[in-house]
Short mmCIF file of C-alpha atoms in Angstrom, two decimals:
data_model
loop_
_atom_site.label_atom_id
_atom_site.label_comp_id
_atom_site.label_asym_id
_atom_site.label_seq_id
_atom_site.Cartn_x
_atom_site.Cartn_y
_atom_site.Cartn_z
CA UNK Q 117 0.00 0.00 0.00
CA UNK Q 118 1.76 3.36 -1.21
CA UNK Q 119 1.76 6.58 -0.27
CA UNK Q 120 -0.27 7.50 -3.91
CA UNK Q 121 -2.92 4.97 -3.16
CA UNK Q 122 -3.69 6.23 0.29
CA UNK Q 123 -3.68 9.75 -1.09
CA UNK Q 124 -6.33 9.06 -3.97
CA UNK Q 125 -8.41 7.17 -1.18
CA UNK Q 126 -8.36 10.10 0.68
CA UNK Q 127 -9.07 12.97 -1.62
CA UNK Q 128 -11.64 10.89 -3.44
CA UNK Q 129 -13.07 10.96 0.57
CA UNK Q 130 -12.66 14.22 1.36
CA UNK Q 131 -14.11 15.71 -2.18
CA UNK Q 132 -17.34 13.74 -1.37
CA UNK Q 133 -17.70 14.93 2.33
CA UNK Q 134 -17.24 18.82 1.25
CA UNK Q 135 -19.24 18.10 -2.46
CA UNK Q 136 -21.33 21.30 -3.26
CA UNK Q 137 -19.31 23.33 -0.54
CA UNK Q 138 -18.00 26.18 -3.20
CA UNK Q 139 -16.59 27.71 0.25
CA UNK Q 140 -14.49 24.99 0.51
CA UNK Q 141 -10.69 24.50 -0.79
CA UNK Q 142 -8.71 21.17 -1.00
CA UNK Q 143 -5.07 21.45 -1.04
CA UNK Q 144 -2.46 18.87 -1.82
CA UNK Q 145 0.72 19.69 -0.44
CA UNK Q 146 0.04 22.81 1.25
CA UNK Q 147 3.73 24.77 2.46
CA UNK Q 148 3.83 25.51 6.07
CA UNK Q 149 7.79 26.60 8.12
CA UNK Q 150 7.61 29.20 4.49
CA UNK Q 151 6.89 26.20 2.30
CA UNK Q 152 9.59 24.29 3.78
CA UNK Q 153 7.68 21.42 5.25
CA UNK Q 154 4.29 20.23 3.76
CA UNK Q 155 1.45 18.32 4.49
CA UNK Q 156 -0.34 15.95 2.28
CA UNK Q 157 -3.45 17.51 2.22
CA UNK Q 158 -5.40 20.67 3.84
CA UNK Q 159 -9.07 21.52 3.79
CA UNK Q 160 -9.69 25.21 4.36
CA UNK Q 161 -13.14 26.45 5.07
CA UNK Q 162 -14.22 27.53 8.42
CA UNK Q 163 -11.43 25.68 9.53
CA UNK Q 164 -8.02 25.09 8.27
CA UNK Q 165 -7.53 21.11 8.30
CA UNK Q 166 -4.61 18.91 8.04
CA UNK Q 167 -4.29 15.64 6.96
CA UNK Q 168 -1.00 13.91 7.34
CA UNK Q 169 -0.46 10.41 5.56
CA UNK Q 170 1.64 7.76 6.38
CA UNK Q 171 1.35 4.58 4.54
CA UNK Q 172 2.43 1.23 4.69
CA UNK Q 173 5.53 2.07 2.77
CA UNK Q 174 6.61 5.09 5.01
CA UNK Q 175 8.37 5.20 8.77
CA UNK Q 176 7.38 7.65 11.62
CA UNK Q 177 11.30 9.09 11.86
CA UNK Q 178 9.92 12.69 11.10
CA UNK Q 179 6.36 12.81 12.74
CA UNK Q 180 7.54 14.22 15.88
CA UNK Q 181 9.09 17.32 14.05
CA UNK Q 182 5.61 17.37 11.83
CA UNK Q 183 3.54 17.08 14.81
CA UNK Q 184 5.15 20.21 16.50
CA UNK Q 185 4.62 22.15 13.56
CA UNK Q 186 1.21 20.77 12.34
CA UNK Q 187 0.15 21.82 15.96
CA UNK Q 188 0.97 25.33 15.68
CA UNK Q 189 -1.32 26.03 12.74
CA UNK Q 190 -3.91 23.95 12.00
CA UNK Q 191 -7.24 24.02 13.77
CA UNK Q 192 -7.72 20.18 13.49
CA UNK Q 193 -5.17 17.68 12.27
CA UNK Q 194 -5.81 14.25 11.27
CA UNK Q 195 -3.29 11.30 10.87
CA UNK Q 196 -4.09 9.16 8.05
CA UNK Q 197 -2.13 5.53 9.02
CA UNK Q 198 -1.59 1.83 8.06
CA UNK Q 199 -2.63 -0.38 10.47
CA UNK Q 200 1.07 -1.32 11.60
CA UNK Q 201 1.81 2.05 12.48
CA UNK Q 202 -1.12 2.96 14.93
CA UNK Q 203 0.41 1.26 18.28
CA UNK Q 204 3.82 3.65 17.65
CA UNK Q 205 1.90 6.55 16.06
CA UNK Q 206 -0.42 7.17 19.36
CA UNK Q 207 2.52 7.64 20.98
CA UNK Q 208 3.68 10.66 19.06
CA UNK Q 209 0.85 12.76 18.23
CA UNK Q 210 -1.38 14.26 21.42
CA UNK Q 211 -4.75 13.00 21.92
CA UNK Q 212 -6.64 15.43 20.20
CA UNK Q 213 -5.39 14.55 16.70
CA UNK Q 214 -7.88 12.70 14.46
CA UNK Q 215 -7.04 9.00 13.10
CA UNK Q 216 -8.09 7.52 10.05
CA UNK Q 217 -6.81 3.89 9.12
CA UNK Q 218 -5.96 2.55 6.19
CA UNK Q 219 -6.18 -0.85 4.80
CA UNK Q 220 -5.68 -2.62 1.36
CA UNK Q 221 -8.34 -4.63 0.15
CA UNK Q 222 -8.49 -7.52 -1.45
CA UNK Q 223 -9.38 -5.80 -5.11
CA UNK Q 224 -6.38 -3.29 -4.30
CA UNK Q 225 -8.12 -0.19 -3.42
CA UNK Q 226 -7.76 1.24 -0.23
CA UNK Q 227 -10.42 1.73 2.53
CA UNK Q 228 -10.39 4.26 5.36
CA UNK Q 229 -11.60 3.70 8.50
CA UNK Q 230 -12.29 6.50 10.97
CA UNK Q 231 -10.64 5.90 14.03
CA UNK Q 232 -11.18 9.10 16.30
CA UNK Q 233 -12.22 12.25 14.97
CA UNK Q 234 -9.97 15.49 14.89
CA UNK Q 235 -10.89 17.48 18.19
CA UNK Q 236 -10.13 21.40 17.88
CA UNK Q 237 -6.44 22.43 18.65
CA UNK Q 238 -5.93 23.95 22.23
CA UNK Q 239 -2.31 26.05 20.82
CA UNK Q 240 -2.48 27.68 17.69
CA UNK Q 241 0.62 29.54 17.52
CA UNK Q 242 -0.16 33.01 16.39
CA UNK Q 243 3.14 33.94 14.75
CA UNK Q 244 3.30 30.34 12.99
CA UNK Q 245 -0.34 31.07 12.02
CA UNK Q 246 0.58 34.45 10.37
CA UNK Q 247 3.92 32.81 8.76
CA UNK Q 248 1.59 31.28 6.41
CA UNK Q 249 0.86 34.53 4.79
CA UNK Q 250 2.16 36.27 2.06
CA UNK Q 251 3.62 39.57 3.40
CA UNK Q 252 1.12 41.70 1.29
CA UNK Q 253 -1.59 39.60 2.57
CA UNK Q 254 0.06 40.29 6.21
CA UNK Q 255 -0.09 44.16 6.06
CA UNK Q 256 -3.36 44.22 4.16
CA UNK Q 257 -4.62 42.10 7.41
CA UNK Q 258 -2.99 44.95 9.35
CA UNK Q 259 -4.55 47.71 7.63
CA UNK Q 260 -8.20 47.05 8.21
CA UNK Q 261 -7.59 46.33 11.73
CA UNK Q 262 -5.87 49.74 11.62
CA UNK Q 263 -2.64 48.17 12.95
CA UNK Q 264 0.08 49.08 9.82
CA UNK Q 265 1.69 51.90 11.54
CA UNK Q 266 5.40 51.25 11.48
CA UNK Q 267 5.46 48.02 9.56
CA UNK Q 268 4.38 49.23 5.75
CA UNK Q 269 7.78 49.27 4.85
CA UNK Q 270 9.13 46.91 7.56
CA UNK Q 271 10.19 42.66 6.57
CA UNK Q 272 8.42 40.57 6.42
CA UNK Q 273 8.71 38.58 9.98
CA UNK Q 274 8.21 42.08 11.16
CA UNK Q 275 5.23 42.36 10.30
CA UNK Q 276 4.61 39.23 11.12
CA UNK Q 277 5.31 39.79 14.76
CA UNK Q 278 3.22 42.31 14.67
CA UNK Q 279 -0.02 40.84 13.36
CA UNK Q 280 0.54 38.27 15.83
CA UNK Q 281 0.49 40.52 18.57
CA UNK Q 282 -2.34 42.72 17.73
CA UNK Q 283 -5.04 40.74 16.09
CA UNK Q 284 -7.27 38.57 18.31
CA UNK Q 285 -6.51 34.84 17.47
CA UNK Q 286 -9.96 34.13 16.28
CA UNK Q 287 -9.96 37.22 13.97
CA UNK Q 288 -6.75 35.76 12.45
CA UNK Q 289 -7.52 32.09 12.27
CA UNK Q 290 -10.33 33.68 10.10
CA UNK Q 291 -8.41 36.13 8.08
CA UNK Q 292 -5.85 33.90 7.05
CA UNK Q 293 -8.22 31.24 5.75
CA UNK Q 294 -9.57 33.87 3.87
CA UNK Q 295 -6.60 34.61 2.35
CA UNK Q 296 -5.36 31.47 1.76
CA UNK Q 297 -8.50 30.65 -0.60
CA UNK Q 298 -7.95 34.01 -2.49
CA UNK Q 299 -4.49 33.42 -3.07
CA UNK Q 300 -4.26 32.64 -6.69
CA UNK Q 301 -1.51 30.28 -7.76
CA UNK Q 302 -0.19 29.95 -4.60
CA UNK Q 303 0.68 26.62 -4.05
CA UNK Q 304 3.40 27.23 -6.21
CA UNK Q 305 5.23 29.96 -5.23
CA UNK Q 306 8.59 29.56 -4.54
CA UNK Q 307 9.84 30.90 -0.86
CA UNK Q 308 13.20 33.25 -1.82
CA UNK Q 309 11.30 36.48 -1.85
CA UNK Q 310 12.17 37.82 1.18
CA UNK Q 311 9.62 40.84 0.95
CA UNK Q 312 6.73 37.92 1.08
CA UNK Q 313 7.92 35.22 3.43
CA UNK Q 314 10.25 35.26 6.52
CA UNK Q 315 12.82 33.05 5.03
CA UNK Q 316 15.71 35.09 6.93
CA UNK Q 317 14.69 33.84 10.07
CA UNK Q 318 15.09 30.49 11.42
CA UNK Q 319 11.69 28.63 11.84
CA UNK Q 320 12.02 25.44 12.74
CA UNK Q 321 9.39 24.64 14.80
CA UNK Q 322 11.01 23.04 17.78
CA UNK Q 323 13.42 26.29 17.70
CA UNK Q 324 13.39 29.18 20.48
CA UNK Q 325 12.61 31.47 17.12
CA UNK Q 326 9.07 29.88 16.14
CA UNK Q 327 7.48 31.83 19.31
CA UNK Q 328 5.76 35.19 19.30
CA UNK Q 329 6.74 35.82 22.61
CA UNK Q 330 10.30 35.62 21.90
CA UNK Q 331 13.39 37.75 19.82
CA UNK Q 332 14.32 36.26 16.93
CA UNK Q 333 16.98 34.01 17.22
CA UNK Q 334 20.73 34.13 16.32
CA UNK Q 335 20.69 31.30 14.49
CA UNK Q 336 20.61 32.41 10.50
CA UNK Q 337 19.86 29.73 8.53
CA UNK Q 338 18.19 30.00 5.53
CA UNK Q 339 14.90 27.38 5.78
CA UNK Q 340 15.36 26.74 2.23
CA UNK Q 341 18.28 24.33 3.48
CA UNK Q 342 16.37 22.97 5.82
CA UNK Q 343 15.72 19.57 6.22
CA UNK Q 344 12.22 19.29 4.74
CA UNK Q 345 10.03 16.91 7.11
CA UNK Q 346 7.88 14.54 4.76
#
């Protein structure tokens, strides 16, 4: 059972549970860390969803590392996992991740089993929330909330930090779903433009860097060397 076959079982699942929802927008490989690190799938509607696969074919090495970053942005997160990975896999995701299993049948297709559903995340990370932003998008956020003062010229973690630390979470859960499904094109946009992503800051997730409530760290490196976590 591959990776590919799990993935069509899923999005085949997920189109049918959100058909008619024209509010609704299904993304494969959606970039969070700046589009360093990417999960399988995301559903953004009134939530932003993310599914995480791990077949029969893949390990569990970087799960951890996903997990801590998956957690700081998405509103619900579900693991999607081959049977012989659900003992070890309980014991690296917290309990209010969602678990769907998958199996082969005997006619090859894959079925998918819902094992607990996604509960909503108790630590959404504001600053890893508004990293998923373009910077535009970021000081356009700012503007109607009458917060730009300062930062129209500033970088783009800047102004970040500063949407962050101004705009109620709720208000920015919602605006950045909303800009997520207007972007167009995005899921293709590289991450060197420095003016629309924070890619001269170090933000790996497990770093001292990835908080709001802390200075940006020392440490330099550019996330486009980053190990990616897949």
């Amino acid at each position: 059972m591959r990776d590919l076959d799990v993935r069509s079982a899923l999005r085949r699942e997920l189109k049918q549970q959100h058909l008619g929802g024209d509010r609704t927008l299904i993304v494969e490989e959606m970039g969070v860390w700046s589009g360093t690190v990417r999960v399988d799938i995301a559903v953004i509607n009134g939530e932003l969803c993310g599914y995480e696969i791990k077949s029969a074919r893949d390990n569990l090495e970087r799960l951890p590392a996903q997990e801590a970053l998956y957690s700081q942005v998405f509103d619900r997160v579900t693991l999607v996992v081959a049977e012989q990975h659900v003992a070890k896999a309980e014991t690296l995701v917290p309990g209010w991740w969602g678990r769907l299993i998958a199996s082969a049948e005997p006619d090859g297709t894959v079925a998918l089993k819902l094992d607990r559903p996604a509960l909503f995340n108790p630590s959404i990370e504001p600053l890893q929330l508004a990293r998923l932003l373009w910077r535009p998008e970021a000081l356009s956020i700012l503007q109607r909330h009458g917060q730009d003062r300062g930062v129209r010229s500033a970088s783009a973690e800047k102004t970040f930090r500063r949407l962050a630390c101004t705009v109620p979470l709720d208000t920015l859960r919602q605006e950045v779903r909303e800009a997520l499904k207007a972007r167009p094109a995005w899921s293709g946009k590289p991450v060197q433009y420095e003016r629309e992503m924070a890619v001269g800051v170090d933000l790996h997730p497990l770093s001292t860097s990835a908080s709001a409530h802390t200075g940006i760290s020392g440490d330099r490196r550019n996330p486009l060397v980053a190990p990616t976590a897949r």
